[in-house]
Structures are given as C-alpha cells and as structure tokens.
Amino acid sequence: MLTLPFTKNGKPAENNGYPLISLREVDKLYKTAVGDFPALVNVDLDIKAGEFVSVIGKSGSGKTTLLNMITGIDRPSEGEVWVNQTAVHELGENKMARWRGNNLGIVFQFFQLLPMLSVVENIMLPMDFCSAFPKNERKERALELLEEMELADHAYKLPSALSGGQQQRVAIARALANNPPVIIADEPTGNLDSKTAERVFGLFNELVAQGKTIIIVTHDREMAKRASRVALISDGEIVSDKPNGVHKGEKA
Amino acid sequence: MSSRWKKVWADFWANKTRTFLMILTVIVGVFAVGFNNNIGLQMNRDMDADFLSANPSESTVYVSPVDDDLLVTLEDVPGVGAIEGRSDVAGQLLLDDGKKVVISLDGIKDPDQIHVNLLKPEVSGEASLPALGNKEILLDRSIKSFGFEVGDMLNIELANGKIRELRVAGYIHDVTTIPYNMMGSITAYVNTDTLEWLGGSSAYYSKILVSVSENPTDSQHVSDVTQAVADRLEKGGASVYFIQIFNPGHHFGWEVTQGVIVVLGVLSWMTVFLSAFLIVNTINSLMAQHSKQIGIMKAIGGQTHQIMTMYIVLILSFGVVAFALATPLAAYLAKMVLVGMAGWLNFEVGAFTIFPQTVVQQAIVAFIIPLLAALLPLWNTARITVREALSDYGLGNGGVKQPKKQTKDSRFLSRPVRISIRNTFRRKVRLVLTLSTLVLAGAIFVAVMNLFGTFDKTMQDVEKYFLADINISFNRAYRYEKVAPMVEAVPGVQRAEGWMMLGGEIISADETTANELAFVAPPADSTLIEPILTDGRWLLPEDENAIVIGNHLLSVRPDLKVGDTTKMNILERESEWIIVGIYRMPGNVVPPLVYANYEYLSRLINAPGEVYSLRIITETHNDASVKEIASQLQTLMDANNIQVGNIQLASEWRLQQTQQTDVLVYFMLVMAILTAVVGGLGLMSTMSINTLERTREIGVMRAIGASNFDIQKIVLVEGLFIGLLSWMAGIAFSIPITSALTYGVGVAIFKSPLPFTFGMDGILLWLFLTIIIATFASALPARRASRLTVRDTLAYE
Ligand SMILES: Nc1ncnc2c1ncn2[C@@H]1O[C@H](COP(=O)(O)OP(=O)(O)OP(=O)(O)O)[C@@H](O)[C@H]1O
Ligand SMILES: [Mg+2]
C-alpha cells in the first residue's frame, strides 16, 4: 500500500482509508454510425474494501458499461480506473486476463458456465488458468465452494442439468474460486425468481461479512436496499450515491 | 486431468460429426501423400534394384554375324564393362485356340553362365535356375498366364513354315526384357544346340549386348561407348545395322512411372491443399461457435496463450487420429497396388519399407498443415476481448448483412428456395472456402477426364497413319501382284495395299554424322493414311524423290525444313531427296519415320512391285469379324507357303497401347475421386456448420409451422445450389489444369506435349457427381435440422 491513486488535478483520493476501487473522471464514448454516444460521463467513484455496492438505473443508463470499466472488460475513453492499486486502464489485454482471474470474481447475468464441463470442473477452471492453488488442492476447494452453495450433490452434473438458480450459484462459486478480494455481478438475479434471488443476496451478504468487496448491478430496488450503498446511474452519470438510502425522483 | 484439458477432450468428443469430418479431412490428405509417396519411392527403388541386379546391358548393337574371336576384342574397348553376344531365331508360338504369338528365341550356352542381362530364378531367393536341356525352352514368368506347365510341349512355327516342338524346361524371371503384356511378343531362351536345330547359329552372334563399366544412366556416355564398340566391330569386318539405346541404366518401366509419380505427386498435394481449405473452414466455424466461451474463459482469468494452447491441442488431436489411421492404410494400399504394378511391369517387389521421408511428409500434413490452416482463425478469435465475445455488438453476429435486393428477388422462385439461396451467401468466407474446395475438385476431375480424352485423341491421331484393319508383314519381299489378289479373294476383305518399310540414314549437312530413320512407302493412291500436316504438302502420285518428314526427325535434325534437299543412305547407297512436307505424329517414334512414294522407292532399290507388307481393309470393322478374317488370312498364307512375320490387328494394337496409359489413367482417377471426396466433405461440413449456426432460426421456422420436408428442402437446395455454382466455376478452372496435365504427362511419357483436348464427358460426369455429392453432403445436415424440436432449438446456447 505504498502508491496512491492520484486524480488528474493532483488531489489525493477522498474518504478515510484507501479506496479499493477508484474511478477518476471516467468518460466512455461508443462510436456508432450516428456519431459518438456517451455511455459514461465524468464518473468519479471510490469503493472501499468490504463495501457492498449496488448500482441501479434504467435500461441503457450505462450500468454494464460502468462494470466493464472496473473489470477491464472495456476501457475508458478518458480517465483512470484503479483496482487494488492496479491501473486497469493501462493493463494489456493478456495481463489483464491473469490479473482479473486473480483479483476479480465475475458473475454474469446468464451464468455463462461452459456447457461441456461438469459443475465442479467449471469451478476448477479459473484455478487451472491462474494456477491459484496447488494442483492437488483445486478439486477439494471446488467441492468446498459447492458445499457452501449447498450444491455438493450436483458436483458432477453438467450445467444444463441444473436449474437457473443452481447455475447462478455455481457461477458465484466459480467467481470465488481464486479467492479474489472483489466480486462483480451484473444482474445476478435478473433471471431468478424472487425467492431464489433472495437466497443469492443472502450469499452476497455472507461474503461481505467474510471481507469481500461486492459490486452488483440490479433492476430490483428492494434487493438493492440490502446492499450497504446504492449508486443510481442515469444517462451515464452517477446522479445519486448513498449508503443504503432511498432515491428520489427516479421511477422504477 | 485438469479442467482445461477436460474441456479440450469434451470439445473433441462431444461434437462427433465435427470431429469425424475434421479427422476425415486430414485423413484424405495424409492418405494421398502417403499412398503416392510410398508407391513412388518403393517402385523406383525396387524396379531399378531388380533391374540392376541383372547386370543389364545399356545398349544393343545389331550386326552381321560376329564370332567369339571378334567378340573378345570388344572387352578392351574403353568404357565397356561387360559384353555378350547373342543370336536368336524368330518364330510364332502356336496356341491351342489357333492364335499365333510372335516369339523370339535367344540362344544361350547355360542360363547360369550369362554375364549381361542375367536371368533370375522365377521366385526371388530360390537358389538355382532350371536346367536347360536340348529341345527345351525357358519362359519368362510374365507369361505364366498362358498356362503352360513345366514338361508341356510348345509348337513353334519357324519363318520357313516348319513347326518345331520344344519342351518347357521351366520359368525364369527376365527383368531386362519387356514382357509380353506390354510388347505383344514373347522373348524366351533355348540353348545353343537347340538354336542351331531351329535354324539359328551358335557360332555367330547377331546382336551384341553392351554394358558400360560406369555411368550407366548417362545417355551420352553410353552412346559414345556403344559407338566405339560399333567402330571396333566394323574394323573387325562386321557390318553394324542398328544401335538400340533405350533409357540406359533404368528398367524399361522407369520412364512411364516417373510420369505417373510426378502427376500423382501434384494431385496428392492438391488434395492436401484442398483439405487445408476445409480445415480453415471448419476451424473458422468452430471458433465462431466458441467465441463466447473464449470470452468467459478470459473473464475468469484465461490468458490468450493458454486458450490458444487448448485449441492447438484440439486440432493436433484430430491430426493424431488421422495420422494413426491414414499412415498404415496408405502403406497397406500402396503395397497392394505396388504388387499389382510389379506383376504388370515384371519386376520384383523388395522388402516392404516404411520410408522415413514419407512418414515425415505425412506428419507435416497431419500436424503442421492443420495448424497453419487454423492459425489465423485461431489467432483472431483467441485474441477477442471479453466485451466483443459477450456483447451483442461485437463478433458473433457480425457480417450477417441481408442482401439489399431481397425484395426484388424473382417471383419464379418459391419462398423456401429464396431462403436457401439467400442463406448460401450469408457466410461469404465460408462459401468461398467451400466453393474453392469443390471447384478445385471439379477442375481436377474434369482435367483428368480430359486427359483420358487426350489419350484417346492421341491414339486416333497415331491411327491416322495406320488406318488398315489388319497388317501382314512378310519375312521377305513378295510380288504385290501375287499376294494382293490372294488376300483380296478372302471374303470380307475389301482391299489390300502393298507397303514398303525400309531402314535408312539421313546424312547431316556437313556429311559427318548420320541419323537412323525408317522409310515408309505407301502406294501413291493409298487411302490408308490421313496425315496431320504442319507444313508443306503430302506426297502426290507424280512425286519422285519427295519425302514428308515428321516431328520426330525434326527433334534430332531441327535444321530441316520444307524445300530442303537431303542426302540419305539406303541399303549402302546414297540418294538425294527433297522435303515437300512436314507431318506431326504424337508420341515418341524411334527411329523417326519418313514417308516416300512406294513406286519411286521400290524402283530405287531395284525391287519394283515387291512389297514387305500388306495393309488390309475389311468390309466390316467389328473385332470379331476382323479376327475371323485374320485367322483365315493366316491359314491362306500358310497354305501358299508365304512367310509371314506377323499379322497385327488394329484393335489389338489399340488394346496394347491403352493398357500402357491405363495404369496412369486409373491412378489419376483414384486421385480425382479423392479430391471429389474432399470436396464432398467440405460441403458436408459447411452444411452442418450452417445448420448448427441456424439452429435457432430453424426452431423459429418450426414454431411458425414449417414441416420436416420444408426444413430439409431449405438445406438441400442450398447444398445443391453451392454444388452447381462450384460446377460452373470448376469447368473454367479445369482449362489451365488440363493444359498443364496434357503438357506434363505428354512430356513425361510420350516425350512430347500432348494436344490439348476438352471434352463434354468430364463436364457432364462431374455435373452428375456434383449433384450426387451435394445431395449426400446436405442430406445428413438436412435430416438433423428437421429433427430439431422447437424446445431443442431454443435451449441451444
Ligand atoms: N458497443 C457499443 N456501441 C455503441 N453503443 C453501445 C455499446 N455498448 C453499449 N452501448 C450503449 O451505451 C448505453 C449504455 O449501455 P449499457 O449496456 O451500459 O446499459 P445498461 O445500463 O447495462 O442497460 P441494461 O439494463 O439494459 O443492461 C446504451 O444506450 C447502449 O445502447
Ligand atoms: Mg446491462
């Protein structure tokens, strides 16, 4: 923890303690046939270790784009992105993959499990790629994670044999495989019924309790309230960012 | 196994159709290269090894009788390694069915005491040759098909009409003599006493076999040494009639097989090229299907090189299976074909060998080529960013632009047919790759068919100079007035022309050297020759010392042209001739033929009205009736004591010729079929990839009421449409391939390029095959597509 992320105008990062994730004056322009489309406009965002942030906003407001900035899946047009003291916006594509594997666990809306691998193998895959744990411990760890997700019975099934909620929990287990400090989830409950969604959020709460930092995008305002902090994004700008607050002037 | 390799294995095993197609694609290339290489290498090795172990002569000098004293002096001629004198008698072997086969009997002292052109035991490895007693004959194993057993008595009709009985002493393997199936005549061996009994001479030799001590394959050297031998013979008082040198240092089949090997080599690498196309195609679609998975792997920490490695291993695993199957298969089939070839060309197949260079080439085809082919698609997709892979904006459905003029599409085509045609052009790169494969296959196929046509045309062109149905050659000159009416009296015979054929020499402009040639003299009113003239004119009845020379003479005397006066040596006398025309005859003719008027030539040699051969034209030309007439002629000649050298039927000549080119033709057909298989595989993989990609679309069509048949039709029509497109383009591309083939094969086999011919046969046959291939190739994908349920299709992905 020696280097500090500085903003362009030289101001040190605000907030007490160092933010684990820090976006500085991030702009994202998409080039389209009808001209540049600003998906993110001058976004500043700091997230400290151990926070559970939910990002909400209308469809097309830029939520996924914001997450893509943090995960390095996409690059900002302007501005800086720091995660765990790494300048994400400067990482090459290949280094990024390895860094991401070690530092971030990503949960996709449509689970995105590899269909030809069994559940346990899907969870082992990040460990194999990043050599995160000794070879002979990987399977054991994968099974432990499944146990935590209450899916131990399904370890050797193919993903297609699982229900949506089960698949999403496998995806979460996979996100946890390399024991990353940060979990990022884009509408992890979008495809689940409310009861199952409840359960997934319960899991996230447990993870935060274990010290993970979590950022989720969701449409579900009720669910969003279970996070420790809620950021509202509209037309590419963060219009409200409050600890567990209630947002006004925004219709669902 | 780590989960990464688990995934590779799953990709290999789960999509069996794709794996099967990939492996088959690679197999075709590995097989073609291996088959061709194995045959080529082993044939060249065994053919020459067998040949050289017989201490072959490189040249033969035909002389007036030479005795042992003169023969011995030849051994001192510089460059000579071994010398052997032989004398022979010619006769006809009488077969049970009344047929006669020309047989030449060489006199030898003892089969074990030959120095040059050694005879070998019939079965290689057998210790000794059969003993050759008096009135016995040794036969080459290549005529075992005649069915003679050891101890059988053979009837040989000699030139003077007498019939002698010889007992079959046994079979030998005579690798230096062209076998009956290629020559149409038999060479056999008798001992010197028997030779004398048959009317030959045991004290004098009529041909001298010369084997040089070094550089046996150097034609110039062989020719120089032989010339020195000939000079020594003439100094010793003998006259030299003729020197024969044919492909010195090599088995007689060597030349033809070089042509075969070159053509096969080119075709097999074309097959490899085609399968590389296919591999690109398949990998492209594999990568397109996997781009999302690759994105996910990258999102959870997989690096480009790790992902590349996984796919490289997947591709190599196709190669491993293909290599493991195709290598032994190619070796096995090559061996089978080789044994057949060896029987045909009469050489001994040596120990079956796996040639390292073949295996290396096969390994390249199995591993390196697929990798090279896959590299670009692999590299492009493995580098894809996570966003591109997962977002709807990125790769995956790019490039699927609808054709602009779809609304203008004709009213004549039903909507499903229009869907098929539009589908055809949806994946342009894939379409181009599939088309290229099919087009190349079609082009090769049509070109090979054209080559058959060219062979045919060549044969016809040659036949224009030999238009008679039957040719009778006499052992001496007979008066035309005597023999012609006799022959023309035979029912079925329309007419007989008396021709003369005579050896001669053309003397060079500076009078220092002379080239061997043969005069052919048809009667002035001959209708049995339709020459192809390239310059000047043909002979006119009033011509005297006019000659028409051909391309073969021009190749040794390029300075000759129409209007030139040349000096010739005929029967030791010099004469002058004027060149009035130049004809072209395909093939390699030694010595070159020169045409002159019979009337003039016969007067020149003081034999007016005498003929050496009769060319007979029959009323009906079917094989059976011509054969019947020929046997009547034989009986007639025998009854009148006319000494017939041989009676040849045009149809038999044709058969012998085609048998030689057939070897090549069948090989090439195999290769053409292989390319067609690759083309079919290409179409099949494209169609299955297409339907796989359109699974969801098919589901939607089903959901809105498309029947099984509707779905199948859409796929089938697309396949047929691609097939027809490729057929049209294939015709165009077959033009350069045809011209390359006719040129290359002509030069390799006939010593001169063959004429370019382009026939409808190949085009129509390929159209037929294309329709069959396209139907088969799309039937399976079509069936699979129509079996998909709506639920399946929507669950996909
Ligand atoms: N590659 C791209 N090219 C052009 N425009 C894009 C691209 N990706 C996203 N956009 C646009 O940027 C805006 C933000 O997109 P984003 O995917 O971040 O929205 P979102 O908030 O995640 O919406 P949703 O809730 O529907 O997932 C949208 O208007 C979208 O049309
Ligand atoms: Mg989104």
Short mmCIF file of C-alpha atoms and ligand atoms in Angstrom, two decimals, chain A residues 63-64 109 186-187 217, ligand 2:
data_model
loop_
_atom_site.label_atom_id
_atom_site.label_comp_id
_atom_site.label_asym_id
_atom_site.label_seq_id
_atom_site.Cartn_x
_atom_site.Cartn_y
_atom_site.Cartn_z
CA LYS A 63 -24.59 0.14 -15.66
CA THR A 64 -22.91 -2.63 -17.60
CA GLN A 109 -26.46 -12.33 -15.86
CA ASP A 186 -24.16 -7.88 -13.48
CA GLU A 187 -27.83 -8.55 -12.71
CA VAL A 217 -25.99 -4.23 -10.86
MG MG C 2 -26.55 -4.16 -18.76
#
